[in-house]
Amino acid sequence: MDLEQLLAGIREGRRAQVSRAITLVESTAPRHRATARDLLTRLAEDAADREPLAVRVGISGVPGVGKSTFIESLGAQLTDAGHRVGVLAVDPSSVRTGGSVLGDKTRMASLAVNPAAFIRPSPSAGTLGGVARATTQAMSVLEAAGYDVILVETVGVGQSEITVAGMVDTFLFLTLARTGDQLQGIKKGILEIADVIAVNKADPSDPAREREARGAARELAGALRLVRGHDEWAPPVVTCSGLSGDKVDEVWAQVQRHRADLGRDGLLRKRAEQQLAFTWALVRDELDQRLRHSQGVRAVQDDVRAALLGGELTAPLAADRLLAAYDGDRAPG
């Protein structure tokens, strides 16, 4: 792969080159890692002079909340306003096979063909470390290609929200009114990391549903007062309809308000702290890869597996044996 050619294509915003670059930084193949590091180093040099900073927004929500519909509506409004929008959709992967649904281009059909938008479904491959590495680096590629708004859609399950919240400027949580108890299924942890909350499917053509959405928004606003300190940013709770596009612009206005509250210094400080956390994520990811490719580990892993399944070894002893095999690879002479 010609690095200079790839860099030139990214800087010119050529979609094929952008796709190739993201494929490269997502790859776990050892032969691709050195090239990916060189590419990202060059892109980081470009980013030092880039103004203004791109807007990075993480979007998550309860199952069935309509994340993709909302993102398509928001993306259309942003591109109409002159923005270039990149969407990184972290899809659920099979823990058993590593396969991924990757259906977001189908669900965002109009945005997928919009020349000012770029949608990239990225399989999580069952590892949050993989999500952190691939998604953070894909954002760098998109920003270098001139995309000034990056939307990251999460799997929406468990720890993935925390992972994505740690790589964006603003974390937007979408929820629904029709969940019986409005707070049911919404963990306290989500309320603690959300910067903006929107109750979706508040369609003005259905007055009853719109009233329910406003009621849910009031209840969530009350819950937030219990989990947030008085000196912290108070996440606004708004209603919208991703399907009709109603009040989606108000949601975006709240994202912009949160960004203004951070200020440039706060935004730079937040990104610096994220880079520190990302560094350790890269270290853990690299150690995981080295462990998996260790010849010493491969030599003993079948025996260790058999001994574990047969009850001859406990998990701590099995772990010690695998680590000893890994350390043996690196022993001098």
mmCIF file of C-alpha atoms in Angstrom:
data_model
loop_
_atom_site.group_PDB
_atom_site.id
_atom_site.type_symbol
_atom_site.label_atom_id
_atom_site.label_comp_id
_atom_site.label_asym_id
_atom_site.label_seq_id
_atom_site.Cartn_x
_atom_site.Cartn_y
_atom_site.Cartn_z
ATOM 1 C CA MET A 1 0.000 0.000 0.000
ATOM 2 C CA ASP A 2 1.441 3.393 -1.055
ATOM 3 C CA LEU A 3 1.229 5.582 2.054
ATOM 4 C CA GLU A 4 1.733 8.874 0.224
ATOM 5 C CA GLN A 5 -0.994 8.021 -2.265
ATOM 6 C CA LEU A 6 -3.336 7.052 0.550
ATOM 7 C CA LEU A 7 -2.623 10.282 2.444
ATOM 8 C CA ALA A 8 -3.242 12.370 -0.658
ATOM 9 C CA GLY A 9 -6.556 10.630 -1.256
ATOM 10 C CA ILE A 10 -7.683 11.182 2.337
ATOM 11 C CA ARG A 11 -6.750 14.865 2.253
ATOM 12 C CA GLU A 12 -8.730 15.277 -0.966
ATOM 13 C CA GLY A 13 -11.715 13.528 0.631
ATOM 14 C CA ARG A 14 -11.807 10.668 -1.883
ATOM 15 C CA ARG A 15 -14.253 8.104 -0.518
ATOM 16 C CA ALA A 16 -12.414 5.030 -1.809
ATOM 17 C CA GLN A 17 -9.183 6.112 -0.128
ATOM 18 C CA VAL A 18 -10.999 6.997 3.084
ATOM 19 C CA SER A 19 -12.575 3.512 3.118
ATOM 20 C CA ARG A 20 -9.197 1.872 2.526
ATOM 21 C CA ALA A 21 -7.623 3.879 5.336
ATOM 22 C CA ILE A 22 -10.355 2.919 7.822
ATOM 23 C CA THR A 23 -10.012 -0.733 6.804
ATOM 24 C CA LEU A 24 -6.281 -0.416 7.460
ATOM 25 C CA VAL A 25 -6.632 1.104 10.953
ATOM 26 C CA GLU A 26 -9.327 -1.443 11.886
ATOM 27 C CA SER A 27 -7.138 -4.373 10.892
ATOM 28 C CA THR A 28 -5.618 -6.520 13.620
ATOM 29 C CA ALA A 29 -3.138 -8.137 11.202
ATOM 30 C CA PRO A 30 0.445 -7.495 12.402
ATOM 31 C CA ARG A 31 1.550 -6.621 8.843
ATOM 32 C CA HIS A 32 -0.954 -3.739 8.742
ATOM 33 C CA ARG A 33 -0.166 -2.249 12.129
ATOM 34 C CA ALA A 34 3.105 -0.543 11.223
ATOM 35 C CA THR A 35 1.549 1.081 8.149
ATOM 36 C CA ALA A 36 -1.476 2.169 10.186
ATOM 37 C CA ARG A 37 0.805 3.772 12.803
ATOM 38 C CA ASP A 38 2.685 5.707 10.114
ATOM 39 C CA LEU A 39 -0.595 6.861 8.577
ATOM 40 C CA LEU A 40 -2.042 8.015 11.894
ATOM 41 C CA THR A 41 1.181 9.832 12.827
ATOM 42 C CA ARG A 42 1.022 11.818 9.588
ATOM 43 C CA LEU A 43 -2.672 12.569 10.089
ATOM 44 C CA ALA A 44 -1.965 13.744 13.649
ATOM 45 C CA GLU A 45 0.572 16.226 12.268
ATOM 46 C CA ASP A 46 -2.131 17.598 9.952
ATOM 47 C CA ALA A 47 -4.637 17.795 12.835
ATOM 48 C CA ALA A 48 -2.382 20.078 14.890
ATOM 49 C CA ASP A 49 -3.233 23.004 12.587
ATOM 50 C CA ARG A 50 -6.865 22.118 11.864
ATOM 51 C CA GLU A 51 -9.473 24.682 12.899
ATOM 52 C CA PRO A 52 -12.149 24.483 14.069
ATOM 53 C CA LEU A 53 -12.161 21.125 15.833
ATOM 54 C CA ALA A 54 -14.634 18.624 14.416
ATOM 55 C CA VAL A 55 -17.722 17.909 16.519
ATOM 56 C CA ARG A 56 -17.687 14.353 17.936
ATOM 57 C CA VAL A 57 -20.999 13.017 19.233
ATOM 58 C CA GLY A 58 -21.730 9.558 20.643
ATOM 59 C CA ILE A 59 -25.335 8.378 20.257
ATOM 60 C CA SER A 60 -26.839 5.494 22.197
ATOM 61 C CA GLY A 61 -30.248 4.388 23.353
ATOM 62 C CA VAL A 62 -32.543 1.622 24.458
ATOM 63 C CA PRO A 63 -33.344 -1.125 21.909
ATOM 64 C CA GLY A 64 -35.975 0.002 19.408
ATOM 65 C CA VAL A 65 -35.491 3.674 20.197
ATOM 66 C CA GLY A 66 -34.844 4.507 16.546
ATOM 67 C CA LYS A 67 -31.160 5.484 16.636
ATOM 68 C CA SER A 68 -30.559 4.958 12.933
ATOM 69 C CA THR A 69 -33.718 6.847 11.948
ATOM 70 C CA PHE A 70 -32.728 9.722 14.219
ATOM 71 C CA ILE A 71 -29.169 9.796 12.837
ATOM 72 C CA GLU A 72 -30.445 9.809 9.262
ATOM 73 C CA SER A 73 -32.747 12.739 10.046
ATOM 74 C CA LEU A 74 -30.014 14.626 11.923
ATOM 75 C CA GLY A 75 -27.462 13.880 9.202
ATOM 76 C CA ALA A 76 -29.785 15.205 6.497
ATOM 77 C CA GLN A 77 -30.358 18.432 8.417
ATOM 78 C CA LEU A 78 -26.637 18.897 9.048
ATOM 79 C CA THR A 79 -25.607 18.278 5.434
ATOM 80 C CA ASP A 80 -28.343 20.672 4.261
ATOM 81 C CA ALA A 81 -26.718 23.258 6.541
ATOM 82 C CA GLY A 82 -23.343 22.739 4.822
ATOM 83 C CA HIS A 83 -21.702 20.231 7.181
ATOM 84 C CA ARG A 84 -19.923 17.065 6.093
ATOM 85 C CA VAL A 85 -21.053 14.220 8.325
ATOM 86 C CA GLY A 86 -19.244 10.976 9.113
ATOM 87 C CA VAL A 87 -21.183 8.176 10.824
ATOM 88 C CA LEU A 88 -19.369 5.339 12.561
ATOM 89 C CA ALA A 89 -21.920 2.697 13.469
ATOM 90 C CA VAL A 90 -20.559 0.162 15.953
ATOM 91 C CA ASP A 91 -22.599 -2.943 15.207
ATOM 92 C CA PRO A 92 -23.042 -5.958 17.499
ATOM 93 C CA SER A 93 -20.709 -8.776 16.553
ATOM 94 C CA SER A 94 -21.092 -12.445 17.197
ATOM 95 C CA VAL A 95 -18.940 -13.441 20.155
ATOM 96 C CA ARG A 96 -18.743 -16.960 18.693
ATOM 97 C CA THR A 97 -17.888 -16.147 15.062
ATOM 98 C CA GLY A 98 -16.883 -12.490 15.050
ATOM 99 C CA GLY A 99 -19.509 -11.841 12.377
ATOM 100 C CA SER A 100 -21.463 -8.613 12.379
ATOM 101 C CA VAL A 101 -24.882 -7.570 11.137
ATOM 102 C CA LEU A 102 -23.551 -4.330 9.595
ATOM 103 C CA GLY A 103 -27.016 -3.201 8.562
ATOM 104 C CA ASP A 104 -26.716 0.541 9.114
ATOM 105 C CA LYS A 105 -26.273 1.434 5.449
ATOM 106 C CA THR A 106 -29.580 -0.305 4.812
ATOM 107 C CA ARG A 107 -31.297 1.484 7.699
ATOM 108 C CA MET A 108 -29.865 4.871 6.641
ATOM 109 C CA ALA A 109 -30.557 4.504 2.925
ATOM 110 C CA SER A 110 -30.929 8.216 2.120
ATOM 111 C CA LEU A 111 -27.902 9.322 4.128
ATOM 112 C CA ALA A 112 -25.802 6.520 2.621
ATOM 113 C CA VAL A 113 -26.119 8.061 -0.867
ATOM 114 C CA ASN A 114 -25.662 11.648 0.324
ATOM 115 C CA PRO A 115 -22.340 12.927 -1.138
ATOM 116 C CA ALA A 116 -21.720 15.031 1.985
ATOM 117 C CA ALA A 117 -22.044 12.017 4.305
ATOM 118 C CA PHE A 118 -19.974 8.901 4.900
ATOM 119 C CA ILE A 119 -21.337 5.884 6.788
ATOM 120 C CA ARG A 120 -19.035 3.189 8.058
ATOM 121 C CA PRO A 121 -20.457 0.193 9.917
ATOM 122 C CA SER A 122 -17.712 -1.212 12.125
ATOM 123 C CA PRO A 123 -17.978 -4.626 13.772
ATOM 124 C CA SER A 124 -17.055 -4.621 17.442
ATOM 125 C CA ALA A 125 -15.765 -8.208 17.162
ATOM 126 C CA GLY A 126 -16.818 -8.794 20.757
ATOM 127 C CA THR A 127 -13.981 -6.686 22.217
ATOM 128 C CA LEU A 128 -14.432 -3.217 23.678
ATOM 129 C CA GLY A 129 -10.698 -2.647 23.294
ATOM 130 C CA GLY A 130 -11.129 -3.262 19.583
ATOM 131 C CA VAL A 131 -13.965 -0.724 19.479
ATOM 132 C CA ALA A 132 -11.844 1.908 21.233
ATOM 133 C CA ARG A 133 -8.892 1.410 18.907
ATOM 134 C CA ALA A 134 -10.734 1.106 15.600
ATOM 135 C CA THR A 135 -13.337 3.813 16.218
ATOM 136 C CA THR A 136 -10.956 6.421 17.625
ATOM 137 C CA GLN A 137 -8.593 5.949 14.694
ATOM 138 C CA ALA A 138 -11.430 5.937 12.153
ATOM 139 C CA MET A 139 -12.510 9.333 13.548
ATOM 140 C CA SER A 140 -9.025 10.677 12.831
ATOM 141 C CA VAL A 141 -9.267 9.491 9.221
ATOM 142 C CA LEU A 142 -12.701 11.058 8.701
ATOM 143 C CA GLU A 143 -11.635 14.377 10.221
ATOM 144 C CA ALA A 144 -8.556 14.444 7.973
ATOM 145 C CA ALA A 145 -10.885 13.895 5.001
ATOM 146 C CA GLY A 146 -12.842 17.022 5.894
ATOM 147 C CA TYR A 147 -15.786 15.632 7.833
ATOM 148 C CA ASP A 148 -16.558 18.243 10.488
ATOM 149 C CA VAL A 149 -19.269 16.297 12.353
ATOM 150 C CA ILE A 150 -18.611 12.704 13.486
ATOM 151 C CA LEU A 151 -21.526 10.689 14.874
ATOM 152 C CA VAL A 152 -20.726 7.411 16.641
ATOM 153 C CA GLU A 153 -23.706 5.084 17.081
ATOM 154 C CA THR A 154 -23.137 2.499 19.803
ATOM 155 C CA VAL A 155 -24.283 -1.088 20.109
ATOM 156 C CA GLY A 156 -26.500 0.195 22.910
ATOM 157 C CA VAL A 157 -25.748 -2.641 25.293
ATOM 158 C CA GLY A 158 -23.821 -2.509 28.567
ATOM 159 C CA GLN A 159 -20.257 -1.270 28.699
ATOM 160 C CA SER A 160 -20.084 -0.088 25.073
ATOM 161 C CA GLU A 161 -21.713 3.240 25.996
ATOM 162 C CA ILE A 162 -18.946 3.951 28.524
ATOM 163 C CA THR A 163 -16.347 3.118 25.879
ATOM 164 C CA VAL A 164 -17.887 5.442 23.286
ATOM 165 C CA ALA A 165 -18.522 8.236 25.814
ATOM 166 C CA GLY A 166 -14.769 8.199 26.458
ATOM 167 C CA MET A 167 -13.939 9.093 22.851
ATOM 168 C CA VAL A 168 -16.461 11.859 21.995
ATOM 169 C CA ASP A 169 -17.108 15.470 23.020
ATOM 170 C CA THR A 170 -20.812 15.011 23.744
ATOM 171 C CA PHE A 171 -22.759 11.857 24.598
ATOM 172 C CA LEU A 172 -26.407 11.858 23.491
ATOM 173 C CA PHE A 173 -28.783 9.314 24.979
ATOM 174 C CA LEU A 174 -32.044 8.525 23.196
ATOM 175 C CA THR A 175 -34.958 6.978 25.044
ATOM 176 C CA LEU A 176 -38.688 6.308 24.648
ATOM 177 C CA ALA A 177 -41.798 7.247 26.598
ATOM 178 C CA ARG A 178 -43.633 3.959 26.160
ATOM 179 C CA THR A 179 -41.615 1.755 28.491
ATOM 180 C CA GLY A 180 -44.189 1.394 31.272
ATOM 181 C CA ASP A 181 -42.047 2.910 33.987
ATOM 182 C CA GLN A 182 -40.159 5.627 32.099
ATOM 183 C CA LEU A 183 -36.960 4.879 34.014
ATOM 184 C CA GLN A 184 -37.182 1.119 33.608
ATOM 185 C CA GLY A 185 -34.110 -0.271 31.890
ATOM 186 C CA ILE A 186 -32.223 3.014 32.143
ATOM 187 C CA LYS A 187 -29.231 2.410 34.389
ATOM 188 C CA LYS A 188 -27.957 5.081 36.717
ATOM 189 C CA GLY A 189 -24.603 4.865 34.939
ATOM 190 C CA ILE A 190 -26.145 6.084 31.687
ATOM 191 C CA LEU A 191 -27.645 9.112 33.415
ATOM 192 C CA GLU A 192 -24.218 9.867 34.871
ATOM 193 C CA ILE A 193 -22.439 9.937 31.497
ATOM 194 C CA ALA A 194 -25.175 11.444 29.285
ATOM 195 C CA ASP A 195 -24.624 15.076 28.278
ATOM 196 C CA VAL A 196 -27.934 15.437 26.413
ATOM 197 C CA ILE A 197 -31.048 13.235 26.643
ATOM 198 C CA ALA A 198 -33.765 13.116 23.997
ATOM 199 C CA VAL A 199 -37.099 11.295 24.229
ATOM 200 C CA ASN A 200 -37.611 10.096 20.654
ATOM 201 C CA LYS A 201 -40.805 9.269 18.714
ATOM 202 C CA ALA A 202 -42.607 12.360 20.006
ATOM 203 C CA ASP A 203 -44.449 12.793 16.715
ATOM 204 C CA PRO A 204 -46.737 15.864 16.682
ATOM 205 C CA SER A 205 -49.177 13.951 14.460
ATOM 206 C CA ASP A 206 -49.888 11.700 17.472
ATOM 207 C CA PRO A 207 -50.841 14.077 20.339
ATOM 208 C CA ALA A 208 -51.170 11.254 22.903
ATOM 209 C CA ARG A 209 -47.676 9.988 22.208
ATOM 210 C CA GLU A 210 -46.296 13.521 22.244
ATOM 211 C CA ARG A 211 -47.846 14.087 25.703
ATOM 212 C CA GLU A 212 -46.303 10.839 26.940
ATOM 213 C CA ALA A 213 -42.919 11.954 25.645
ATOM 214 C CA ARG A 214 -43.155 15.295 27.460
ATOM 215 C CA GLY A 215 -44.115 13.452 30.665
ATOM 216 C CA ALA A 216 -41.153 11.101 30.278
ATOM 217 C CA ALA A 217 -38.860 14.096 29.740
ATOM 218 C CA ARG A 218 -40.056 15.686 32.985
ATOM 219 C CA GLU A 219 -39.520 12.448 34.907
ATOM 220 C CA LEU A 220 -36.013 12.018 33.516
ATOM 221 C CA ALA A 221 -35.132 15.618 34.330
ATOM 222 C CA GLY A 222 -36.174 14.923 37.929
ATOM 223 C CA ALA A 223 -34.080 11.734 38.052
ATOM 224 C CA LEU A 224 -31.036 13.604 36.753
ATOM 225 C CA ARG A 225 -31.190 16.018 39.670
ATOM 226 C CA LEU A 226 -30.693 13.033 41.993
ATOM 227 C CA VAL A 227 -27.576 11.641 40.252
ATOM 228 C CA ARG A 228 -25.786 14.831 39.180
ATOM 229 C CA GLY A 229 -23.992 17.340 41.384
ATOM 230 C CA HIS A 230 -25.158 20.951 41.482
ATOM 231 C CA ASP A 231 -21.872 22.228 40.091
ATOM 232 C CA GLU A 232 -21.916 19.901 37.062
ATOM 233 C CA TRP A 233 -23.345 20.425 33.608
ATOM 234 C CA ALA A 234 -27.095 19.766 33.866
ATOM 235 C CA PRO A 235 -28.021 17.544 30.901
ATOM 236 C CA PRO A 236 -31.080 18.951 29.143
ATOM 237 C CA VAL A 237 -33.944 16.542 28.444
ATOM 238 C CA VAL A 238 -35.800 17.309 25.217
ATOM 239 C CA THR A 239 -38.321 15.564 22.970
ATOM 240 C CA CYS A 240 -38.054 14.920 19.233
ATOM 241 C CA SER A 241 -39.198 12.723 16.372
ATOM 242 C CA GLY A 242 -36.461 11.195 14.261
ATOM 243 C CA LEU A 243 -39.067 9.881 11.816
ATOM 244 C CA SER A 244 -40.655 13.246 11.030
ATOM 245 C CA GLY A 245 -37.589 15.339 11.852
ATOM 246 C CA ASP A 246 -39.585 17.421 14.337
ATOM 247 C CA LYS A 247 -37.353 19.118 16.956
ATOM 248 C CA VAL A 248 -34.249 17.220 15.813
ATOM 249 C CA ASP A 249 -32.695 20.663 15.314
ATOM 250 C CA GLU A 250 -33.418 21.411 18.988
ATOM 251 C CA VAL A 251 -31.495 18.292 19.996
ATOM 252 C CA TRP A 252 -28.550 19.514 17.924
ATOM 253 C CA ALA A 253 -28.832 22.949 19.529
ATOM 254 C CA GLN A 254 -28.399 21.290 22.942
ATOM 255 C CA VAL A 255 -25.323 19.436 21.677
ATOM 256 C CA GLN A 256 -23.901 22.784 20.573
ATOM 257 C CA ARG A 257 -24.798 24.320 23.937
ATOM 258 C CA HIS A 258 -22.895 21.561 25.736
ATOM 259 C CA ARG A 259 -19.896 22.184 23.482
ATOM 260 C CA ALA A 260 -20.058 25.912 24.256
ATOM 261 C CA ASP A 261 -20.234 25.117 27.981
ATOM 262 C CA LEU A 262 -17.012 23.104 27.702
ATOM 263 C CA GLY A 263 -15.289 25.964 25.892
ATOM 264 C CA ARG A 264 -12.198 25.485 23.769
ATOM 265 C CA ASP A 265 -9.886 24.937 26.752
ATOM 266 C CA GLY A 266 -12.292 22.442 28.311
ATOM 267 C CA LEU A 267 -12.663 20.620 25.014
ATOM 268 C CA LEU A 268 -8.905 20.370 24.530
ATOM 269 C CA ARG A 269 -8.460 19.191 28.132
ATOM 270 C CA LYS A 270 -11.175 16.558 27.679
ATOM 271 C CA ARG A 271 -9.586 15.288 24.472
ATOM 272 C CA ALA A 272 -6.150 15.164 26.108
ATOM 273 C CA GLU A 273 -7.555 13.063 28.960
ATOM 274 C CA GLN A 274 -9.243 10.817 26.390
ATOM 275 C CA GLN A 275 -5.910 10.363 24.612
ATOM 276 C CA LEU A 276 -4.334 9.254 27.891
ATOM 277 C CA ALA A 277 -7.104 6.701 28.445
ATOM 278 C CA PHE A 278 -6.830 5.649 24.800
ATOM 279 C CA THR A 279 -3.090 5.079 25.207
ATOM 280 C CA TRP A 280 -3.747 2.515 27.934
ATOM 281 C CA ALA A 281 -6.496 0.939 25.810
ATOM 282 C CA LEU A 282 -3.941 0.545 23.013
ATOM 283 C CA VAL A 283 -1.438 -0.998 25.425
ATOM 284 C CA ARG A 284 -4.029 -3.529 26.642
ATOM 285 C CA ASP A 285 -5.119 -4.272 23.077
ATOM 286 C CA GLU A 286 -1.524 -4.789 21.933
ATOM 287 C CA LEU A 287 -0.750 -7.079 24.875
ATOM 288 C CA ASP A 288 -3.884 -9.084 24.077
ATOM 289 C CA GLN A 289 -2.732 -9.471 20.458
ATOM 290 C CA ARG A 290 0.773 -10.495 21.504
ATOM 291 C CA LEU A 291 -0.622 -13.048 23.916
ATOM 292 C CA ARG A 292 -2.814 -14.539 21.197
ATOM 293 C CA HIS A 293 0.115 -14.793 18.745
ATOM 294 C CA SER A 294 2.633 -16.108 21.286
ATOM 295 C CA GLN A 295 4.226 -19.386 20.195
ATOM 296 C CA GLY A 296 4.722 -20.375 23.821
ATOM 297 C CA VAL A 297 1.039 -19.832 24.600
ATOM 298 C CA ARG A 298 -0.026 -21.752 21.513
ATOM 299 C CA ALA A 299 2.198 -24.652 22.558
ATOM 300 C CA VAL A 300 0.477 -25.079 25.942
ATOM 301 C CA GLN A 301 -3.050 -23.751 25.402
ATOM 302 C CA ASP A 302 -4.574 -27.095 24.362
ATOM 303 C CA ASP A 303 -3.117 -28.853 27.403
ATOM 304 C CA VAL A 304 -4.272 -26.040 29.690
ATOM 305 C CA ARG A 305 -7.758 -26.151 28.160
ATOM 306 C CA ALA A 306 -8.010 -29.910 28.646
ATOM 307 C CA ALA A 307 -6.791 -29.660 32.240
ATOM 308 C CA LEU A 308 -9.323 -26.901 33.003
ATOM 309 C CA LEU A 309 -12.232 -28.814 31.479
ATOM 310 C CA GLY A 310 -11.133 -31.951 33.299
ATOM 311 C CA GLY A 311 -11.022 -30.193 36.655
ATOM 312 C CA GLU A 312 -7.274 -30.735 37.058
ATOM 313 C CA LEU A 313 -6.503 -26.994 37.058
ATOM 314 C CA THR A 314 -8.135 -23.964 38.614
ATOM 315 C CA ALA A 315 -8.513 -20.770 36.581
ATOM 316 C CA PRO A 316 -5.799 -18.853 38.514
ATOM 317 C CA LEU A 317 -3.290 -21.670 38.008
ATOM 318 C CA ALA A 318 -4.242 -21.942 34.329
ATOM 319 C CA ALA A 319 -3.729 -18.196 33.903
ATOM 320 C CA ASP A 320 -0.333 -18.431 35.596
ATOM 321 C CA ARG A 321 0.701 -21.242 33.234
ATOM 322 C CA LEU A 322 -0.332 -19.258 30.127
ATOM 323 C CA LEU A 323 1.467 -16.142 31.338
ATOM 324 C CA ALA A 324 4.577 -18.154 32.157
ATOM 325 C CA ALA A 325 4.503 -19.541 28.596
ATOM 326 C CA TYR A 326 4.211 -15.981 27.239
ATOM 327 C CA ASP A 327 7.076 -14.764 29.437
ATOM 328 C CA GLY A 328 9.164 -17.698 28.199
ATOM 329 C CA ASP A 329 8.860 -16.363 24.639
ATOM 330 C CA ARG A 330 10.559 -13.166 25.709
ATOM 331 C CA ALA A 331 13.262 -14.709 27.927
ATOM 332 C CA PRO A 332 16.835 -14.001 26.627
ATOM 333 C CA GLY A 333 18.703 -16.762 24.847
#
